[in-house]
PDB file of C-alpha atoms in Angstrom:
ATOM      1  CA  MET A   1       4.134  -1.880 -26.503  1.00  0.00           C
ATOM      2  CA  ILE A   2       1.479   0.576 -25.370  1.00  0.00           C
ATOM      3  CA  PHE A   3       2.123   3.094 -22.598  1.00  0.00           C
ATOM      4  CA  PRO A   4      -0.316   5.375 -20.759  1.00  0.00           C
ATOM      5  CA  LYS A   5       0.018   9.148 -20.890  1.00  0.00           C
ATOM      6  CA  GLU A   6      -0.143   9.405 -17.111  1.00  0.00           C
ATOM      7  CA  VAL A   7      -0.144   7.289 -13.965  1.00  0.00           C
ATOM      8  CA  GLU A   8      -1.136   7.789 -10.338  1.00  0.00           C
ATOM      9  CA  ILE A   9       1.413   7.276  -7.571  1.00  0.00           C
ATOM     10  CA  ILE A  10       0.127   6.606  -4.056  1.00  0.00           C
ATOM     11  CA  GLU A  11       2.710   7.394  -1.370  1.00  0.00           C
ATOM     12  CA  VAL A  12       2.772   4.778   1.400  1.00  0.00           C
ATOM     13  CA  GLY A  13       6.002   5.758   3.153  1.00  0.00           C
ATOM     14  CA  PRO A  14       4.617   7.220   6.402  1.00  0.00           C
ATOM     15  CA  ARG A  15       2.700   4.017   7.150  1.00  0.00           C
ATOM     16  CA  ASP A  16       4.044   1.039   5.214  1.00  0.00           C
ATOM     17  CA  GLY A  17       7.512   2.553   5.094  1.00  0.00           C
ATOM     18  CA  LEU A  18       7.882   3.266   8.806  1.00  0.00           C
ATOM     19  CA  GLN A  19       5.856   0.490  10.429  1.00  0.00           C
ATOM     20  CA  ASN A  20       8.786  -1.921  10.643  1.00  0.00           C
ATOM     21  CA  GLU A  21      11.282   0.521  12.180  1.00  0.00           C
ATOM     22  CA  ALA A  22      12.441  -0.751  15.568  1.00  0.00           C
ATOM     23  CA  VAL A  23      13.210   2.688  17.005  1.00  0.00           C
ATOM     24  CA  PHE A  24      10.156   4.909  17.436  1.00  0.00           C
ATOM     25  CA  VAL A  25      10.191   7.903  15.105  1.00  0.00           C
ATOM     26  CA  PRO A  26       9.001  11.022  16.988  1.00  0.00           C
ATOM     27  CA  THR A  27       5.520  12.118  15.987  1.00  0.00           C
ATOM     28  CA  GLU A  28       6.667  15.617  15.068  1.00  0.00           C
ATOM     29  CA  LYS A  29       9.215  14.124  12.669  1.00  0.00           C
ATOM     30  CA  LYS A  30       6.510  12.004  11.076  1.00  0.00           C
ATOM     31  CA  LYS A  31       4.356  15.091  10.674  1.00  0.00           C
ATOM     32  CA  GLU A  32       7.203  16.898   8.962  1.00  0.00           C
ATOM     33  CA  LEU A  33       7.656  13.958   6.603  1.00  0.00           C
ATOM     34  CA  VAL A  34       3.955  14.052   5.740  1.00  0.00           C
ATOM     35  CA  ARG A  35       4.170  17.814   5.224  1.00  0.00           C
ATOM     36  CA  LYS A  36       7.069  17.459   2.809  1.00  0.00           C
ATOM     37  CA  LEU A  37       5.342  14.631   0.957  1.00  0.00           C
ATOM     38  CA  SER A  38       2.204  16.745   0.617  1.00  0.00           C
ATOM     39  CA  LYS A  39       4.206  19.337  -1.334  1.00  0.00           C
ATOM     40  CA  MET A  40       5.235  16.783  -3.981  1.00  0.00           C
ATOM     41  CA  GLY A  41       1.905  16.770  -5.763  1.00  0.00           C
ATOM     42  CA  VAL A  42       1.195  13.138  -4.931  1.00  0.00           C
ATOM     43  CA  SER A  43      -2.520  12.374  -5.111  1.00  0.00           C
ATOM     44  CA  ARG A  44      -2.841  10.376  -1.871  1.00  0.00           C
ATOM     45  CA  ILE A  45      -0.671   9.556   1.141  1.00  0.00           C
ATOM     46  CA  GLU A  46      -1.054   6.626   3.506  1.00  0.00           C
ATOM     47  CA  THR A  47      -0.210   8.362   6.757  1.00  0.00           C
ATOM     48  CA  ALA A  48      -1.471   6.248   9.650  1.00  0.00           C
ATOM     49  CA  SER A  49      -2.451   2.830  10.927  1.00  0.00           C
ATOM     50  CA  PHE A  50      -4.984   2.166  13.661  1.00  0.00           C
ATOM     51  CA  VAL A  51      -3.586  -1.261  14.505  1.00  0.00           C
ATOM     52  CA  HIS A  52      -3.098  -2.019  18.186  1.00  0.00           C
ATOM     53  CA  PRO A  53       0.067  -0.248  19.442  1.00  0.00           C
ATOM     54  CA  LYS A  54       1.322  -3.486  20.993  1.00  0.00           C
ATOM     55  CA  ALA A  55       1.290  -5.114  17.558  1.00  0.00           C
ATOM     56  CA  VAL A  56       2.977  -2.217  15.741  1.00  0.00           C
ATOM     57  CA  PRO A  57       4.413   0.296  18.265  1.00  0.00           C
ATOM     58  CA  GLN A  58       5.562   2.607  15.476  1.00  0.00           C
ATOM     59  CA  MET A  59       1.920   3.369  14.656  1.00  0.00           C
ATOM     60  CA  ALA A  60       0.881   4.305  18.207  1.00  0.00           C
ATOM     61  CA  ASP A  61       0.431   7.957  17.178  1.00  0.00           C
ATOM     62  CA  ALA A  62      -2.204   7.291  14.509  1.00  0.00           C
ATOM     63  CA  VAL A  63      -4.704   9.753  15.992  1.00  0.00           C
ATOM     64  CA  GLU A  64      -2.181  12.590  15.964  1.00  0.00           C
ATOM     65  CA  LEU A  65      -1.123  11.831  12.393  1.00  0.00           C
ATOM     66  CA  ALA A  66      -4.690  11.543  11.122  1.00  0.00           C
ATOM     67  CA  THR A  67      -5.610  14.821  12.799  1.00  0.00           C
ATOM     68  CA  PHE A  68      -2.549  16.497  11.286  1.00  0.00           C
ATOM     69  CA  SER A  69      -3.345  15.092   7.834  1.00  0.00           C
ATOM     70  CA  ASN A  70      -6.813  16.617   8.038  1.00  0.00           C
ATOM     71  CA  GLU A  71      -5.322  19.943   9.086  1.00  0.00           C
ATOM     72  CA  LEU A  72      -3.082  19.847   6.003  1.00  0.00           C
ATOM     73  CA  GLY A  73      -6.139  19.229   3.857  1.00  0.00           C
ATOM     74  CA  ILE A  74      -4.621  16.252   2.050  1.00  0.00           C
ATOM     75  CA  ASP A  75      -6.347  13.139   0.747  1.00  0.00           C
ATOM     76  CA  PHE A  76      -4.962  10.455   3.035  1.00  0.00           C
ATOM     77  CA  ILE A  77      -5.394   6.778   3.825  1.00  0.00           C
ATOM     78  CA  ALA A  78      -5.320   4.992   7.176  1.00  0.00           C
ATOM     79  CA  LEU A  79      -5.065   1.265   7.784  1.00  0.00           C
ATOM     80  CA  THR A  80      -8.036  -0.105   9.756  1.00  0.00           C
ATOM     81  CA  PRO A  81      -7.789  -3.901  10.005  1.00  0.00           C
ATOM     82  CA  ASN A  82     -10.867  -4.379  12.207  1.00  0.00           C
ATOM     83  CA  LEU A  83     -14.013  -2.691  13.516  1.00  0.00           C
ATOM     84  CA  LYS A  84     -12.293  -1.258  16.581  1.00  0.00           C
ATOM     85  CA  ALA A  85      -9.659   0.367  14.387  1.00  0.00           C
ATOM     86  CA  LEU A  86     -12.364   1.646  12.053  1.00  0.00           C
ATOM     87  CA  SER A  87     -14.203   3.316  14.934  1.00  0.00           C
ATOM     88  CA  ARG A  88     -11.052   5.263  15.788  1.00  0.00           C
ATOM     89  CA  ALA A  89     -10.619   6.249  12.148  1.00  0.00           C
ATOM     90  CA  ILE A  90     -14.218   7.480  11.980  1.00  0.00           C
ATOM     91  CA  GLU A  91     -13.628   9.647  15.043  1.00  0.00           C
ATOM     92  CA  CYS A  92     -10.596  11.134  13.270  1.00  0.00           C
ATOM     93  CA  LYS A  93     -12.589  11.821  10.071  1.00  0.00           C
ATOM     94  CA  VAL A  94     -10.335   9.649   7.908  1.00  0.00           C
ATOM     95  CA  PRO A  95     -11.489   9.951   4.248  1.00  0.00           C
ATOM     96  CA  GLN A  96     -10.157   6.611   3.015  1.00  0.00           C
ATOM     97  CA  ILE A  97      -9.443   3.413   4.916  1.00  0.00           C
ATOM     98  CA  ALA A  98      -7.404   0.364   4.000  1.00  0.00           C
ATOM     99  CA  VAL A  99      -7.681  -3.285   4.997  1.00  0.00           C
ATOM    100  CA  PHE A 100      -5.464  -6.226   4.143  1.00  0.00           C
ATOM    101  CA  VAL A 101      -5.785  -9.978   3.782  1.00  0.00           C
ATOM    102  CA  GLY A 102      -3.027 -12.391   2.838  1.00  0.00           C
ATOM    103  CA  ALA A 103      -3.548 -14.740  -0.083  1.00  0.00           C
ATOM    104  CA  THR A 104      -2.068 -17.648   1.907  1.00  0.00           C
ATOM    105  CA  GLU A 105      -3.288 -19.172   5.155  1.00  0.00           C
ATOM    106  CA  THR A 106       0.164 -19.332   6.728  1.00  0.00           C
ATOM    107  CA  PHE A 107       0.948 -15.667   6.178  1.00  0.00           C
ATOM    108  CA  ASN A 108      -2.469 -14.651   7.418  1.00  0.00           C
ATOM    109  CA  GLN A 109      -2.098 -16.686  10.600  1.00  0.00           C
ATOM    110  CA  LYS A 110       1.389 -15.345  11.315  1.00  0.00           C
ATOM    111  CA  ASN A 111       0.394 -11.766  10.524  1.00  0.00           C
ATOM    112  CA  ILE A 112      -2.957 -11.394  12.286  1.00  0.00           C
ATOM    113  CA  ARG A 113      -3.673 -14.874  13.722  1.00  0.00           C
ATOM    114  CA  PHE A 114      -6.831 -15.170  11.636  1.00  0.00           C
ATOM    115  CA  SER A 115      -7.734 -17.584   8.880  1.00  0.00           C
ATOM    116  CA  ILE A 116      -8.451 -16.103   5.462  1.00  0.00           C
ATOM    117  CA  SER A 117     -12.166 -16.813   5.914  1.00  0.00           C
ATOM    118  CA  ASP A 118     -12.282 -15.068   9.285  1.00  0.00           C
ATOM    119  CA  SER A 119     -10.296 -12.127   7.918  1.00  0.00           C
ATOM    120  CA  LEU A 120     -12.654 -11.701   4.985  1.00  0.00           C
ATOM    121  CA  GLU A 121     -15.651 -11.861   7.306  1.00  0.00           C
ATOM    122  CA  GLU A 122     -14.161  -9.098   9.456  1.00  0.00           C
ATOM    123  CA  CYS A 123     -13.446  -7.042   6.332  1.00  0.00           C
ATOM    124  CA  SER A 124     -17.086  -7.366   5.284  1.00  0.00           C
ATOM    125  CA  LEU A 125     -18.165  -5.793   8.575  1.00  0.00           C
ATOM    126  CA  VAL A 126     -15.572  -3.048   8.210  1.00  0.00           C
ATOM    127  CA  PHE A 127     -16.683  -2.320   4.637  1.00  0.00           C
ATOM    128  CA  LYS A 128     -20.351  -2.094   5.617  1.00  0.00           C
ATOM    129  CA  LYS A 129     -19.717   0.398   8.396  1.00  0.00           C
ATOM    130  CA  ALA A 130     -17.224   2.414   6.339  1.00  0.00           C
ATOM    131  CA  LYS A 131     -19.659   2.667   3.424  1.00  0.00           C
ATOM    132  CA  ALA A 132     -22.338   3.929   5.810  1.00  0.00           C
ATOM    133  CA  CYS A 133     -19.914   6.703   6.771  1.00  0.00           C
ATOM    134  CA  GLN A 134     -19.147   7.551   3.112  1.00  0.00           C
ATOM    135  CA  MET A 135     -15.522   6.470   3.453  1.00  0.00           C
ATOM    136  CA  LYS A 136     -13.530   5.227   0.473  1.00  0.00           C
ATOM    137  CA  ILE A 137     -12.168   1.699   0.812  1.00  0.00           C
ATOM    138  CA  ARG A 138      -8.802   0.399  -0.343  1.00  0.00           C
ATOM    139  CA  ALA A 139      -8.122  -3.333   0.016  1.00  0.00           C
ATOM    140  CA  TYR A 140      -4.681  -4.919   0.007  1.00  0.00           C
ATOM    141  CA  VAL A 141      -4.035  -8.486  -1.079  1.00  0.00           C
ATOM    142  CA  SER A 142      -0.733  -9.404   0.583  1.00  0.00           C
ATOM    143  CA  MET A 143       1.470 -12.135  -0.906  1.00  0.00           C
ATOM    144  CA  GLY A 144      -0.152 -11.699  -4.296  1.00  0.00           C
ATOM    145  CA  PHE A 145       2.569 -13.605  -6.153  1.00  0.00           C
ATOM    146  CA  SER A 146       4.714 -15.551  -3.710  1.00  0.00           C
ATOM    147  CA  CYS A 147       4.804 -16.364   0.003  1.00  0.00           C
ATOM    148  CA  PRO A 148       7.886 -16.963   2.206  1.00  0.00           C
ATOM    149  CA  TYR A 149       6.042 -19.813   3.925  1.00  0.00           C
ATOM    150  CA  GLU A 150       4.115 -21.488   1.097  1.00  0.00           C
ATOM    151  CA  GLY A 151       6.121 -20.609  -2.009  1.00  0.00           C
ATOM    152  CA  ASN A 152       4.438 -19.617  -5.267  1.00  0.00           C
ATOM    153  CA  VAL A 153       0.907 -18.295  -4.862  1.00  0.00           C
ATOM    154  CA  SER A 154      -1.647 -19.486  -7.413  1.00  0.00           C
ATOM    155  CA  TYR A 155      -4.043 -17.247  -9.271  1.00  0.00           C
ATOM    156  CA  GLU A 156      -6.928 -19.044  -7.580  1.00  0.00           C
ATOM    157  CA  GLN A 157      -5.622 -18.063  -4.138  1.00  0.00           C
ATOM    158  CA  VAL A 158      -5.465 -14.407  -5.133  1.00  0.00           C
ATOM    159  CA  GLU A 159      -8.777 -14.512  -6.988  1.00  0.00           C
ATOM    160  CA  ARG A 160     -10.568 -15.813  -3.894  1.00  0.00           C
ATOM    161  CA  VAL A 161      -9.606 -12.744  -1.873  1.00  0.00           C
ATOM    162  CA  VAL A 162     -10.098 -10.299  -4.739  1.00  0.00           C
ATOM    163  CA  ARG A 163     -13.578 -11.630  -5.503  1.00  0.00           C
ATOM    164  CA  HIS A 164     -14.650 -11.141  -1.904  1.00  0.00           C
ATOM    165  CA  PHE A 165     -13.318  -7.583  -1.899  1.00  0.00           C
ATOM    166  CA  VAL A 166     -15.114  -6.802  -5.162  1.00  0.00           C
ATOM    167  CA  GLU A 167     -18.412  -8.295  -4.011  1.00  0.00           C
ATOM    168  CA  THR A 168     -18.321  -6.434  -0.684  1.00  0.00           C
ATOM    169  CA  GLY A 169     -17.576  -3.039  -2.174  1.00  0.00           C
ATOM    170  CA  ALA A 170     -13.858  -2.189  -2.246  1.00  0.00           C
ATOM    171  CA  ASP A 171     -13.197   0.950  -4.289  1.00  0.00           C
ATOM    172  CA  GLU A 172      -9.739  -0.247  -5.330  1.00  0.00           C
ATOM    173  CA  ILE A 173      -7.586  -3.312  -4.739  1.00  0.00           C
ATOM    174  CA  SER A 174      -3.814  -3.198  -4.329  1.00  0.00           C
ATOM    175  CA  ILE A 175      -2.045  -6.439  -5.240  1.00  0.00           C
ATOM    176  CA  GLY A 176       1.143  -6.747  -3.215  1.00  0.00           C
ATOM    177  CA  ASP A 177       4.406  -8.441  -4.083  1.00  0.00           C
ATOM    178  CA  THR A 178       4.976  -8.394  -0.343  1.00  0.00           C
ATOM    179  CA  ASN A 179       8.194 -10.386  -0.248  1.00  0.00           C
ATOM    180  CA  GLY A 180       9.563  -9.044  -3.535  1.00  0.00           C
ATOM    181  CA  GLN A 181       9.755 -12.378  -5.357  1.00  0.00           C
ATOM    182  CA  ALA A 182       7.582 -11.599  -8.385  1.00  0.00           C
ATOM    183  CA  ASN A 183       9.002 -11.404 -11.895  1.00  0.00           C
ATOM    184  CA  PRO A 184       7.747  -9.520 -14.969  1.00  0.00           C
ATOM    185  CA  ARG A 185       6.104 -12.558 -16.551  1.00  0.00           C
ATOM    186  CA  ILE A 186       3.944 -13.491 -13.566  1.00  0.00           C
ATOM    187  CA  VAL A 187       3.131  -9.813 -12.982  1.00  0.00           C
ATOM    188  CA  TYR A 188       1.921  -9.391 -16.550  1.00  0.00           C
ATOM    189  CA  GLU A 189      -0.077 -12.622 -16.494  1.00  0.00           C
ATOM    190  CA  ARG A 190      -1.606 -12.083 -13.053  1.00  0.00           C
ATOM    191  CA  PHE A 191      -2.756  -8.528 -13.624  1.00  0.00           C
ATOM    192  CA  GLY A 192      -3.939  -9.414 -17.105  1.00  0.00           C
ATOM    193  CA  GLN A 193      -6.096 -12.229 -15.739  1.00  0.00           C
ATOM    194  CA  LEU A 194      -7.425 -10.073 -12.906  1.00  0.00           C
ATOM    195  CA  LYS A 195      -8.438  -7.317 -15.311  1.00  0.00           C
ATOM    196  CA  GLU A 196     -10.104  -9.871 -17.570  1.00  0.00           C
ATOM    197  CA  ASP A 197     -12.063 -11.440 -14.705  1.00  0.00           C
ATOM    198  CA  PHE A 198     -12.882  -8.133 -12.966  1.00  0.00           C
ATOM    199  CA  PRO A 199     -13.029  -5.538 -15.775  1.00  0.00           C
ATOM    200  CA  GLU A 200     -14.758  -2.861 -13.680  1.00  0.00           C
ATOM    201  CA  THR A 201     -12.347  -3.099 -10.743  1.00  0.00           C
ATOM    202  CA  ILE A 202      -9.544  -0.608 -10.119  1.00  0.00           C
ATOM    203  CA  PHE A 203      -6.282  -2.431  -9.430  1.00  0.00           C
ATOM    204  CA  VAL A 204      -3.089  -0.991  -7.954  1.00  0.00           C
ATOM    205  CA  ALA A 205       0.388  -2.546  -8.123  1.00  0.00           C
ATOM    206  CA  HIS A 206       2.467  -2.696  -4.931  1.00  0.00           C
ATOM    207  CA  PHE A 207       6.043  -3.913  -5.401  1.00  0.00           C
ATOM    208  CA  HIS A 208       8.998  -4.562  -3.105  1.00  0.00           C
ATOM    209  CA  ASP A 209      12.519  -4.602  -4.510  1.00  0.00           C
ATOM    210  CA  THR A 210      14.027  -7.663  -2.799  1.00  0.00           C
ATOM    211  CA  ASN A 211      15.334  -9.219  -6.043  1.00  0.00           C
ATOM    212  CA  LEU A 212      15.863  -5.914  -7.865  1.00  0.00           C
ATOM    213  CA  PHE A 213      12.990  -6.785 -10.220  1.00  0.00           C
ATOM    214  CA  ALA A 214      10.622  -4.070  -9.003  1.00  0.00           C
ATOM    215  CA  TYR A 215      11.060  -1.626 -11.879  1.00  0.00           C
ATOM    216  CA  ALA A 216      10.852  -4.370 -14.501  1.00  0.00           C
ATOM    217  CA  ASN A 217       7.691  -5.502 -12.745  1.00  0.00           C
ATOM    218  CA  VAL A 218       6.314  -1.966 -12.944  1.00  0.00           C
ATOM    219  CA  VAL A 219       6.747  -1.971 -16.730  1.00  0.00           C
ATOM    220  CA  ALA A 220       5.108  -5.403 -16.936  1.00  0.00           C
ATOM    221  CA  ALA A 221       2.169  -4.122 -14.890  1.00  0.00           C
ATOM    222  CA  ILE A 222       1.815  -1.152 -17.232  1.00  0.00           C
ATOM    223  CA  GLN A 223       1.663  -3.511 -20.195  1.00  0.00           C
ATOM    224  CA  ALA A 224      -1.133  -5.379 -18.410  1.00  0.00           C
ATOM    225  CA  GLY A 225      -3.080  -2.122 -18.135  1.00  0.00           C
ATOM    226  CA  ILE A 226      -2.205  -0.980 -14.599  1.00  0.00           C
ATOM    227  CA  THR A 227      -1.867   2.780 -14.124  1.00  0.00           C
ATOM    228  CA  LYS A 228      -1.837   3.102 -10.322  1.00  0.00           C
ATOM    229  CA  PHE A 229       1.212   2.279  -8.219  1.00  0.00           C
ATOM    230  CA  ASP A 230       2.103   2.325  -4.531  1.00  0.00           C
ATOM    231  CA  SER A 231       5.577   3.549  -3.627  1.00  0.00           C
ATOM    232  CA  SER A 232       7.534   4.685  -0.598  1.00  0.00           C
ATOM    233  CA  ILE A 233       9.785   7.714  -0.338  1.00  0.00           C
ATOM    234  CA  ALA A 234      13.453   6.674  -0.144  1.00  0.00           C
ATOM    235  CA  GLY A 235      12.356   3.052  -0.590  1.00  0.00           C
ATOM    236  CA  LEU A 236      11.419   2.789   3.075  1.00  0.00           C
ATOM    237  CA  GLY A 237       9.631  -0.284   4.308  1.00  0.00           C
ATOM    238  CA  GLY A 238       9.464  -4.012   4.589  1.00  0.00           C
ATOM    239  CA  CYS A 239       7.100  -6.432   6.234  1.00  0.00           C
ATOM    240  CA  PRO A 240       7.603  -7.751   9.779  1.00  0.00           C
ATOM    241  CA  PHE A 241       5.941 -11.045   8.831  1.00  0.00           C
ATOM    242  CA  SER A 242       7.803 -11.580   5.555  1.00  0.00           C
ATOM    243  CA  PRO A 243      11.363 -12.744   6.304  1.00  0.00           C
ATOM    244  CA  GLY A 244      13.946 -11.255   3.954  1.00  0.00           C
ATOM    245  CA  ALA A 245      11.639  -8.725   2.316  1.00  0.00           C
ATOM    246  CA  THR A 246      13.262  -5.357   1.660  1.00  0.00           C
ATOM    247  CA  GLY A 247      11.766  -1.936   1.137  1.00  0.00           C
ATOM    248  CA  ASN A 248       8.974  -0.814  -1.122  1.00  0.00           C
ATOM    249  CA  VAL A 249       9.803   0.408  -4.597  1.00  0.00           C
ATOM    250  CA  SER A 250      11.080   3.954  -4.083  1.00  0.00           C
ATOM    251  CA  THR A 251       8.992   6.929  -5.099  1.00  0.00           C
ATOM    252  CA  GLU A 252      12.061   8.628  -6.578  1.00  0.00           C
ATOM    253  CA  GLY A 253      12.943   5.624  -8.711  1.00  0.00           C
ATOM    254  CA  LEU A 254       9.377   5.209  -9.879  1.00  0.00           C
ATOM    255  CA  VAL A 255       9.019   8.866 -10.837  1.00  0.00           C
ATOM    256  CA  LYS A 256      12.345   8.854 -12.680  1.00  0.00           C
ATOM    257  CA  LEU A 257      11.317   5.737 -14.599  1.00  0.00           C
ATOM    258  CA  PHE A 258       7.974   7.205 -15.624  1.00  0.00           C
ATOM    259  CA  HIS A 259       9.396  10.598 -16.570  1.00  0.00           C
ATOM    260  CA  GLU A 260      12.125   8.970 -18.693  1.00  0.00           C
ATOM    261  CA  MET A 261       9.307   7.127 -20.477  1.00  0.00           C
ATOM    262  CA  ASN A 262       7.371  10.388 -20.986  1.00  0.00           C
ATOM    263  CA  ILE A 263       4.611   9.240 -18.652  1.00  0.00           C
ATOM    264  CA  ALA A 264       3.229  12.053 -16.492  1.00  0.00           C
ATOM    265  CA  THR A 265       3.028  11.613 -12.710  1.00  0.00           C
ATOM    266  CA  GLY A 266       2.089  15.081 -11.480  1.00  0.00           C
ATOM    267  CA  ILE A 267       5.030  14.882  -9.061  1.00  0.00           C
ATOM    268  CA  ASP A 268       7.261  17.894  -8.347  1.00  0.00           C
ATOM    269  CA  VAL A 269      10.742  16.372  -8.590  1.00  0.00           C
ATOM    270  CA  ASN A 270      12.465  19.021  -6.467  1.00  0.00           C
ATOM    271  CA  ALA A 271       9.930  18.642  -3.653  1.00  0.00           C
ATOM    272  CA  MET A 272      10.221  14.866  -3.945  1.00  0.00           C
ATOM    273  CA  ASN A 273      14.007  14.951  -3.647  1.00  0.00           C
ATOM    274  CA  GLU A 274      13.742  17.179  -0.582  1.00  0.00           C
ATOM    275  CA  ALA A 275      11.329  14.719   1.023  1.00  0.00           C
ATOM    276  CA  ALA A 276      13.632  11.801   0.174  1.00  0.00           C
ATOM    277  CA  ILE A 277      16.625  13.486   1.805  1.00  0.00           C
ATOM    278  CA  PHE A 278      14.561  14.179   4.919  1.00  0.00           C
ATOM    279  CA  ALA A 279      13.344  10.563   5.056  1.00  0.00           C
ATOM    280  CA  LYS A 280      16.883   9.190   4.796  1.00  0.00           C
ATOM    281  CA  GLU A 281      18.170  11.551   7.471  1.00  0.00           C
ATOM    282  CA  LEU A 282      15.206  10.647   9.663  1.00  0.00           C
ATOM    283  CA  LEU A 283      16.256   7.000   9.720  1.00  0.00           C
ATOM    284  CA  ASN A 284      20.008   7.535   9.266  1.00  0.00           C
ATOM    285  CA  LYS A 285      19.970   5.729   5.929  1.00  0.00           C
TER     286      LYS A 285
END
């Protein structure tokens, strides 16, 4: 087995971790969470989402969080699923945007009420405008392994979305085990095939821990050549359109795993633990 000397961890807790919380988390508390996360040494933080507040009320304070993230001087990511959202992100001087498309038609329709084709067309417009503004682009493929509505997701379904993202200029592509049903074998095979078919593309692994396979899946992804991972402080998160899905793989667990394997993360463990305690207290977990 071959292991990398270092990996990159992208913290998604403030956005992906909080978006599904039913009770609104005060903006000042979110800012404090971002501040604590910024002291960990994590390379990037996904702090905001410019989705319509009616769709995700928890993200209604995206402008305030983006402004605060700029004031902190951190490299941050904001979700911008359409052109209207992108325009707001541009006004807030967001350095890196993110879009998402599900690999299955059913999930896509339930999530954003768009077909995959329509979603990809919208993403193309978002990419073009974002590139003109010198913004970095991260693209999520949701349901990259399995779907709660359609079952196992084929490689061809994932490849269709990935190919479009590659051809339209995504800087990196995060493959999501959105409902936490992946296993190490399919993770290894899927990422291996993706890297073979798209050798110049930067891929990120995004796991949920529904079946307690997340950390085994991380090791499988490493063996397939993946060195970038999304995680959420205190394992916060879930997906409102994926029944039964639990939180993201926790940042603390991921860092502990990598450090035990002598793989550098650049993360300050003490600062990370402080942020994790704050996150748990924030949501009474």
